CSV table of C-alpha atoms in Angstrom, one decimal:
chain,number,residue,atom,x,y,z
A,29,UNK,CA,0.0,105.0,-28.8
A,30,UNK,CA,1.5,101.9,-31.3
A,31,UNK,CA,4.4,102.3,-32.4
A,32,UNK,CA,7.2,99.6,-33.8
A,33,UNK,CA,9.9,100.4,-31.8
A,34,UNK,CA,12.8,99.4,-29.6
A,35,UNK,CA,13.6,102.3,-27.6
A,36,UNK,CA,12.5,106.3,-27.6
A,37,UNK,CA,15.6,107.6,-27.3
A,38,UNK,CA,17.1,105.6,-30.3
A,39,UNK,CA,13.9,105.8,-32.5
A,40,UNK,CA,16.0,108.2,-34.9
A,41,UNK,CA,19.6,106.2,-34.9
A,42,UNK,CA,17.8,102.8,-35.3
A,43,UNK,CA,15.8,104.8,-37.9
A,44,UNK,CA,19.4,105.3,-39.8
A,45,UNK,CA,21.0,102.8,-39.5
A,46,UNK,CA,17.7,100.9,-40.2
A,47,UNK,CA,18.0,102.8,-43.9
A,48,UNK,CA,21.3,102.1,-44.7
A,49,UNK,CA,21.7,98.1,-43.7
A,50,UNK,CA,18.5,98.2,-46.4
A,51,UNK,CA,20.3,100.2,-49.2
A,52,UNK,CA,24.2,99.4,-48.6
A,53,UNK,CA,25.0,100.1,-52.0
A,54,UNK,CA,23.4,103.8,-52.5
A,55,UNK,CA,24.2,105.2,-48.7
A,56,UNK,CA,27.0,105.5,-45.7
A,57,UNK,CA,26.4,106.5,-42.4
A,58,UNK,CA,28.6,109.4,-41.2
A,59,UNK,CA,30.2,107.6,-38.0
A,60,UNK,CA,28.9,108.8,-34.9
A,61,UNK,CA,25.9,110.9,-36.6
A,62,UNK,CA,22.8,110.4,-38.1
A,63,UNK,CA,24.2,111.9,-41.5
A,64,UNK,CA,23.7,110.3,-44.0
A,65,UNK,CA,25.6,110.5,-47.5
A,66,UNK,CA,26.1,108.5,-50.9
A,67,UNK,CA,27.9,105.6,-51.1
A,68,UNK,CA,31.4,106.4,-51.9
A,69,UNK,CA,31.2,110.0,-51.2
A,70,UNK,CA,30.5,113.2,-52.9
A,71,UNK,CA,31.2,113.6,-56.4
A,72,UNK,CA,33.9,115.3,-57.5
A,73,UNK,CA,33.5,118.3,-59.5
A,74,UNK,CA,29.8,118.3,-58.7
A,75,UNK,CA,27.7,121.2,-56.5
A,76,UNK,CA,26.6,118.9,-53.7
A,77,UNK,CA,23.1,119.4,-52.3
A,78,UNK,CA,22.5,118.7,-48.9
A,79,UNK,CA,19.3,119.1,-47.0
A,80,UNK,CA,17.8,117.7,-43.5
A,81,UNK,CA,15.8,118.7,-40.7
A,82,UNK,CA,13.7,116.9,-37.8
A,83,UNK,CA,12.7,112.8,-38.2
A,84,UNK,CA,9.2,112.1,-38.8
A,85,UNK,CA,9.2,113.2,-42.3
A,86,UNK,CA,9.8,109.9,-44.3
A,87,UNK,CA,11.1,109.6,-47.2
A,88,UNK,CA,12.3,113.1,-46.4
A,89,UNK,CA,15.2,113.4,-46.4
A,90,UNK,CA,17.6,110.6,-46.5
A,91,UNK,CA,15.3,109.1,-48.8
A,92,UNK,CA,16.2,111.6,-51.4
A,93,UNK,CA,19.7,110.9,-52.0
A,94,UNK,CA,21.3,109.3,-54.9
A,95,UNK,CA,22.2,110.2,-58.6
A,96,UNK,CA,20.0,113.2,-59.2
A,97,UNK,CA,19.0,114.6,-56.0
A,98,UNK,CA,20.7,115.2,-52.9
A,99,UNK,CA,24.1,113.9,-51.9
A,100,UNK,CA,23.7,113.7,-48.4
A,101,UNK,CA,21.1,114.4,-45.5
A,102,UNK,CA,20.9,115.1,-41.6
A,103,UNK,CA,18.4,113.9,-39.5
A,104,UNK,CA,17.7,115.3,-36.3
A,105,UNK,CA,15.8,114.1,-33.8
A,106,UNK,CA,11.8,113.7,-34.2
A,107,UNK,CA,10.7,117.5,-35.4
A,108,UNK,CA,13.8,118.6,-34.0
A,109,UNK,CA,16.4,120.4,-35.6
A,110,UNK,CA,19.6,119.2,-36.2
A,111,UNK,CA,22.7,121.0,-34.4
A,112,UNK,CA,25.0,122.8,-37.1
A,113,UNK,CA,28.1,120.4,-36.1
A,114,UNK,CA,25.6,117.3,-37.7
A,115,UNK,CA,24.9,120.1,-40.5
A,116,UNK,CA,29.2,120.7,-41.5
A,117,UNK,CA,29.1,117.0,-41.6
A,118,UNK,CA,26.4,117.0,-44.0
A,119,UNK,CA,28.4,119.5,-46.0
A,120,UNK,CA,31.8,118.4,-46.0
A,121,UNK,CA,30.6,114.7,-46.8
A,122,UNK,CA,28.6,116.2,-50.1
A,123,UNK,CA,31.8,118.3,-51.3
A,124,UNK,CA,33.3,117.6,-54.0
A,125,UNK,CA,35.1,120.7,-54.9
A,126,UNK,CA,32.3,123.0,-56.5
A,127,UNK,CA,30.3,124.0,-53.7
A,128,UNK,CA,27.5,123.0,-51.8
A,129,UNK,CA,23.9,124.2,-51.9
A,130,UNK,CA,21.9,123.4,-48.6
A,131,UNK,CA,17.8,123.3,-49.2
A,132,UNK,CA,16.5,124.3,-46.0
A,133,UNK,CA,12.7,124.3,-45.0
A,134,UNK,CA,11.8,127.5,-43.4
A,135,UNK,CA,11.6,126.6,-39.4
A,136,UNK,CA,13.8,128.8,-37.6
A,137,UNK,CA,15.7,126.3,-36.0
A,138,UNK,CA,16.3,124.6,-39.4
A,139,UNK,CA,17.3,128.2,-40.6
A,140,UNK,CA,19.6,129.5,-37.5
A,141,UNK,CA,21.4,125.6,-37.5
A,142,UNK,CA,22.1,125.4,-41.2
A,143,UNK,CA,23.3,129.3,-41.3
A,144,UNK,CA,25.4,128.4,-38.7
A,145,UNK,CA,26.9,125.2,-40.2
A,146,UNK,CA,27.6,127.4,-43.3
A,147,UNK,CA,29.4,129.8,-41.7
A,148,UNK,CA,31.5,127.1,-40.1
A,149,UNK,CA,32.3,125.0,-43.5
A,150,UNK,CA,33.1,128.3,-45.3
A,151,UNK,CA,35.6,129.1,-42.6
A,152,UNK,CA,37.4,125.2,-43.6
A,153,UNK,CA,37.0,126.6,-47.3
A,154,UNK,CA,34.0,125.1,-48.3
A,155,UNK,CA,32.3,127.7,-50.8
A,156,UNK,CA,28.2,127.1,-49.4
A,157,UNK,CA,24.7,128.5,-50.4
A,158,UNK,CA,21.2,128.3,-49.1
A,159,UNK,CA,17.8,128.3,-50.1
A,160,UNK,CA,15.1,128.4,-48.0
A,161,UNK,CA,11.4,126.7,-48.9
A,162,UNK,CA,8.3,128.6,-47.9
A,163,UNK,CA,5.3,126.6,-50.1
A,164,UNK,CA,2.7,126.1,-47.3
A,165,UNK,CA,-0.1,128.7,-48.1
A,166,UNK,CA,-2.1,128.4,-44.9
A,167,UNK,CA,0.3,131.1,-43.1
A,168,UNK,CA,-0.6,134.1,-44.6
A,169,UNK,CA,2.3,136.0,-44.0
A,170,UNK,CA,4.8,134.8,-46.8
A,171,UNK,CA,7.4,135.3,-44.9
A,172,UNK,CA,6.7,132.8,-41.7
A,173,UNK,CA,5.4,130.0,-44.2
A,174,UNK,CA,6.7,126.6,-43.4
A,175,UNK,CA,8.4,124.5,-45.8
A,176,UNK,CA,6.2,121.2,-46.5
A,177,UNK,CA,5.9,119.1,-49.4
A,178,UNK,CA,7.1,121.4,-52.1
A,179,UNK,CA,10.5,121.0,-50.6
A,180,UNK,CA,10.5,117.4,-52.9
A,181,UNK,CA,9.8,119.4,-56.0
A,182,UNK,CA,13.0,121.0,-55.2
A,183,UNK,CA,14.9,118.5,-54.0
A,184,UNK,CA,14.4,116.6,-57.5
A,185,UNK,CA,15.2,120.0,-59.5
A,186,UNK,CA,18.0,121.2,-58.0
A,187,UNK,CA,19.4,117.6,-58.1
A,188,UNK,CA,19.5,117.6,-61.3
A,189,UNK,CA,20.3,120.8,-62.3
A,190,UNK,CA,23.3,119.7,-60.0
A,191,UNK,CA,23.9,116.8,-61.8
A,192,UNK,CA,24.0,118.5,-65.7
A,193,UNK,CA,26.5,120.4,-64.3
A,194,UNK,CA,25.6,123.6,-63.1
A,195,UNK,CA,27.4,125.7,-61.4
A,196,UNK,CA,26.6,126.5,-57.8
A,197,UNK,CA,25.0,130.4,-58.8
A,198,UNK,CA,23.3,128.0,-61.4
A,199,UNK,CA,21.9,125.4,-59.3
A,200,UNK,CA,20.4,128.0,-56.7
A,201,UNK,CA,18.9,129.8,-59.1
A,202,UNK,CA,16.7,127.1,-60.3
A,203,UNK,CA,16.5,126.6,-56.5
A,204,UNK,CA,15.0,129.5,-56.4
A,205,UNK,CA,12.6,129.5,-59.6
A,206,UNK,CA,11.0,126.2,-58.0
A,207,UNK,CA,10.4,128.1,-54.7
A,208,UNK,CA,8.8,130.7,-56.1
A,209,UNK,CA,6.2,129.1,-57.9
A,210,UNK,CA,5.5,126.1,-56.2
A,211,UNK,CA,2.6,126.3,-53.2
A,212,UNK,CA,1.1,123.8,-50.7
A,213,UNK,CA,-2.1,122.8,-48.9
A,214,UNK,CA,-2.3,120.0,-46.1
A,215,UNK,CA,-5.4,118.7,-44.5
A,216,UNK,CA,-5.5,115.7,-41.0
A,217,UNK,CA,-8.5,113.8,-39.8
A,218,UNK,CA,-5.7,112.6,-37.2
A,219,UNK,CA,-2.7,113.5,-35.5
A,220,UNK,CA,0.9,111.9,-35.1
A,221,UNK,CA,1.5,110.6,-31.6
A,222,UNK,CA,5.5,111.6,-30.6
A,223,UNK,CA,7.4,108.7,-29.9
A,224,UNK,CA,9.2,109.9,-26.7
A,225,UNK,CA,5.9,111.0,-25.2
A,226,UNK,CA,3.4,109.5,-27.2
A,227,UNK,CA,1.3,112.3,-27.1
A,228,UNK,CA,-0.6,113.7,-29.8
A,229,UNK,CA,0.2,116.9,-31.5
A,230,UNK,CA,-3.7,117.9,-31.4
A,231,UNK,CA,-7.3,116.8,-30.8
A,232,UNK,CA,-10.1,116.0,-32.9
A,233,UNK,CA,-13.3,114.5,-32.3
A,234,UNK,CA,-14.2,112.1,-34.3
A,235,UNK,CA,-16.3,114.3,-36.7
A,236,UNK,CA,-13.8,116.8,-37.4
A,237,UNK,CA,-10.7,117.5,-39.2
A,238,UNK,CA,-7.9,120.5,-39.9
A,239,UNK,CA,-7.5,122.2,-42.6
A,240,UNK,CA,-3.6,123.9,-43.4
A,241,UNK,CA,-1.8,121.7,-41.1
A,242,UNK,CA,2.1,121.4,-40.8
A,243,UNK,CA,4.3,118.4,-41.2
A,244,UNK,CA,5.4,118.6,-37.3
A,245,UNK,CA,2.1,117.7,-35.7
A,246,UNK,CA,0.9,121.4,-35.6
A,247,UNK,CA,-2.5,121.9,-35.5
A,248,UNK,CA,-4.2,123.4,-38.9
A,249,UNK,CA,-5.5,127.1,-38.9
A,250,UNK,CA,-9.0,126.1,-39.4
A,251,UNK,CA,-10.9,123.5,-37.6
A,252,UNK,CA,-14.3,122.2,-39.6
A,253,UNK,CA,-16.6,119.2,-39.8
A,254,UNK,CA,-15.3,115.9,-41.9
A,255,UNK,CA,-16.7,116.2,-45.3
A,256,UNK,CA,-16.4,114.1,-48.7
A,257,UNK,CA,-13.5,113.9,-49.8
A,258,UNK,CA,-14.1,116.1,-53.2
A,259,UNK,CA,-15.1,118.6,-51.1
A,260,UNK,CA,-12.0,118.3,-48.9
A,261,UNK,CA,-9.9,118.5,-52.0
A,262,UNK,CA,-12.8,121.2,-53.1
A,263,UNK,CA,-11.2,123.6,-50.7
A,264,UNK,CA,-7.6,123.2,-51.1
A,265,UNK,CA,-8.1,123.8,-54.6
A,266,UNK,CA,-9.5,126.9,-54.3
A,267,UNK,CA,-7.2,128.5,-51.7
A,268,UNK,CA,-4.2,126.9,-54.2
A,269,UNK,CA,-5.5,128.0,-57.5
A,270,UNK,CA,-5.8,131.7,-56.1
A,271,UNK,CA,-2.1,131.9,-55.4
A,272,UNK,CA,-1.1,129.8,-58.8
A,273,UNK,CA,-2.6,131.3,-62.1
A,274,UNK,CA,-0.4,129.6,-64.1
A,275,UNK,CA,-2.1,126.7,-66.0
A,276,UNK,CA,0.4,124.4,-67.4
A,277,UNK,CA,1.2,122.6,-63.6
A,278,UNK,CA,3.1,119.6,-62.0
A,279,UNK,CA,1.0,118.2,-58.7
A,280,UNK,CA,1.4,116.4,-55.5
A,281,UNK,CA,-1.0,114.5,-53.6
A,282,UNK,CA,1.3,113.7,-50.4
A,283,UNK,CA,0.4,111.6,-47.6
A,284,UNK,CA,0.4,112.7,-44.1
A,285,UNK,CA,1.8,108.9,-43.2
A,286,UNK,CA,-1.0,107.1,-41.5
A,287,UNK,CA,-3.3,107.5,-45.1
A,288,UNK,CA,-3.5,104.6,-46.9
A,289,UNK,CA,-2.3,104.7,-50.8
A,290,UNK,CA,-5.6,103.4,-51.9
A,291,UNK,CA,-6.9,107.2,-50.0
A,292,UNK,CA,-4.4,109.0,-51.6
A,293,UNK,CA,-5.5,108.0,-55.5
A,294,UNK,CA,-8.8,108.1,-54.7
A,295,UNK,CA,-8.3,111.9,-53.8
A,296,UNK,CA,-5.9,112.3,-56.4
A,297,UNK,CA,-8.6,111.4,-59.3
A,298,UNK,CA,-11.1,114.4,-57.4
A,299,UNK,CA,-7.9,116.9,-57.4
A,300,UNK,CA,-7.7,116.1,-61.1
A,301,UNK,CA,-11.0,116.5,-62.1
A,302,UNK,CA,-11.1,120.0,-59.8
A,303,UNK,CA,-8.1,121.4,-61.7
A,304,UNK,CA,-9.4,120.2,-64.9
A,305,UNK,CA,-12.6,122.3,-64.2
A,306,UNK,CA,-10.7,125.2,-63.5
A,307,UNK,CA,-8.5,125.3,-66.9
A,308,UNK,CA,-5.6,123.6,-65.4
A,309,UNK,CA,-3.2,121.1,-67.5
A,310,UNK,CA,-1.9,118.7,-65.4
A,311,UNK,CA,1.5,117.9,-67.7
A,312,UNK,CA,3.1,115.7,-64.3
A,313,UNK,CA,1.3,113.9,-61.7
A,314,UNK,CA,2.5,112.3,-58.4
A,315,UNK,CA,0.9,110.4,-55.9
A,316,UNK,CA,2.4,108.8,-52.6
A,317,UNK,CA,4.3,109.4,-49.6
A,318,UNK,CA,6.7,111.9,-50.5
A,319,UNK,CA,7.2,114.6,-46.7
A,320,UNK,CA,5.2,112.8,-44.0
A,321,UNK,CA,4.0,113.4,-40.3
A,322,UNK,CA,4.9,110.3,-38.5
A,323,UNK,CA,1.3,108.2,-38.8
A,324,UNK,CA,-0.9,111.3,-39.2
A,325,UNK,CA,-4.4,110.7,-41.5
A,326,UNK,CA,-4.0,113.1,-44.4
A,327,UNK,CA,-3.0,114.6,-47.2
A,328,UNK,CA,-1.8,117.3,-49.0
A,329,UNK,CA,-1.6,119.3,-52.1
A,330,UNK,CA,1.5,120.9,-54.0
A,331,UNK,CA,1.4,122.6,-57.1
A,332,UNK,CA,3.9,124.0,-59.2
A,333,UNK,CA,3.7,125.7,-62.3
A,334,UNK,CA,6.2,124.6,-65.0
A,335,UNK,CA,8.0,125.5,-67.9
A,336,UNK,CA,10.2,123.2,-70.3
A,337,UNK,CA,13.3,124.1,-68.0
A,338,UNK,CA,11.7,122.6,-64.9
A,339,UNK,CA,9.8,119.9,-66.9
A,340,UNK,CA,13.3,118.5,-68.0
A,341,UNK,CA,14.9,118.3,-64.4
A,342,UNK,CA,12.0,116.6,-63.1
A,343,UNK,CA,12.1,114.0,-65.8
A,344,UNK,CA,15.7,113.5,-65.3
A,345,UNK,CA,16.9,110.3,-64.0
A,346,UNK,CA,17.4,110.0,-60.6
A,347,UNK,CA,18.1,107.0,-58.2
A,348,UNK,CA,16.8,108.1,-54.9
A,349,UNK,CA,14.8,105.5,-53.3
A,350,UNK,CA,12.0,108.2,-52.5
A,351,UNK,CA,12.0,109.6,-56.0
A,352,UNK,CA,13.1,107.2,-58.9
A,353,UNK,CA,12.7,108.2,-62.2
């Protein structure tokens, strides 16, 4: 394992504090915690979003805050939940007076913490929502699907739903539109390596890859020889397009963390062309590093479906390092 790093058991602080010694004028650390909110605190007047989760994940989720996306974030340690005291933080630094929505991805610890945490900051008077993300399509039961990269998609269109003003019944309800439209496929030729043990989430031989992986080193649900990389994308596409039958789309081609960017729009121009063939209009493209896996080699695909409400959050402005519009 290679990894550029000090210590294991400060990979996630240095990771922090790292962030916010390269951005002082968009974030604060929350002493003590690796929370981190906006500069100057929560707005007042505005629903705050807050969202978190295991390390690893970057851009995800500090990355995302600023003026038109989330207001603060908690970062446990690497694929590891963060306890629901590090969670109240979260919240209490991203109230300012109208309620706080908290965009979860659908791990049960990330669940159980954050239910907790809102329990907790409604008991100090904090009025607090949640929305859970369940876009990765290789779990066939909807119900235990993970949250990957659509989570960004609704990062960006809750923040600014948020930001126009919306109440907090409003804000979750466009939550909510995103999360049930938008769907995603991941694929690895490689794992991540942890950096505490520096052993790798799975094996591969050289000639083979996973298809439906998850964004914490899991394994995918179908192991298969490497192929071309339109016939990668080939397969995503298909399982994708059967779940979204609406035409008129906004996509994602997400790196895993360890794929070069050069990969990424390389596979990007086959996804297009696949989509194209099949009827679809791509009306917004995106192409990058957006919910990663530590170094793993891969990508994967989000699609959402989109009407003129969504299309004008996601061409809102927002400052967030990870998403600037």
């Amino acid at each position: 394992m290679d990894k550029l790093m000090q210590d294991a058991n400060r990979f996630v602080s240095d990771i922090v504090e790292g962030l916010v010694l390269a951005h002082p004028n968009q974030y604060e650390k929350v002493e003590g915690l690796n929370v981190v909110k906006r500069k100057g605190g929560a707005i007042a007047g505005k629903v705050g979003l807050v969202s978190g989760g295991g390390s690893g994940h970057e851009p995800a989720h500090a990355g995302y805050i600023g003026d038109g996306m989330l207001d603060a974030a908690v970062c446990g340690e690497v694929f590891t939940s963060p306890t629901p005291d590090m969670v109240l933080e979260g919240i209490k630094a991203a109230d300012g007076g109208a309620g706080v929505l908290l965009v979860v991805k659908n791990y049960s610890g990330d669940v159980m913490n954050f239910d907790m945490a809102k329990d907790l900051a409604e008991l100090e008077g904090i009025q607090v929502d949640t929305v859970v993300v369940n876009d990765d399509i290789s779990i066939k039961n909807e119900e235990d699907r993970r949250g990957v990269a659509g989570t960004v998609f609704v990062h960006k269109i809750a923040g600014a739903a948020a930001a126009s003003g919306k109440s907090l019944d409003e804000v979750k309800q466009v939550a909510d539109k995103v999360i049930s439209r938008v769907r995603s496929m991941g694929m690895a030729l490689s794992p991540c390596y942890m950096p505490e043990s520096g052993k790798p989430g799975f094996e591969l031989s050289d000639d083979e890859m996973w298809i439906g992986i998850g964004i914490h080193g899991e394994k995918g649900v179908e192991r298969k020889a490497v192929a071309p990389v339109k016939d990668i994308a080939a397969q995503l596409v298909e399982h994708l397009t059967a779940e979204v039958t609406e035409k008129r789309v906004a996509v994602m081609v997400n790196g895993m963390g360890g794929t070069p960017v050069s990969e990424l729009y390389l596979t990007y121009k086959y996804v297009s062309e696949l989509l194209e063939q099949k009827g679809y209009e791509i009306v917004r493209p995106y192409v990058g590093n957006y919910m990663t896996a530590l170094e793993m080699h891969g990508f994967s695909i989000t699609l959402l479906p989109v009407d003129e409400e969504l299309l004008q959050y996601l061409d809102a402005s927002s400052k967030a390092i990870g998403f600037l519009v």
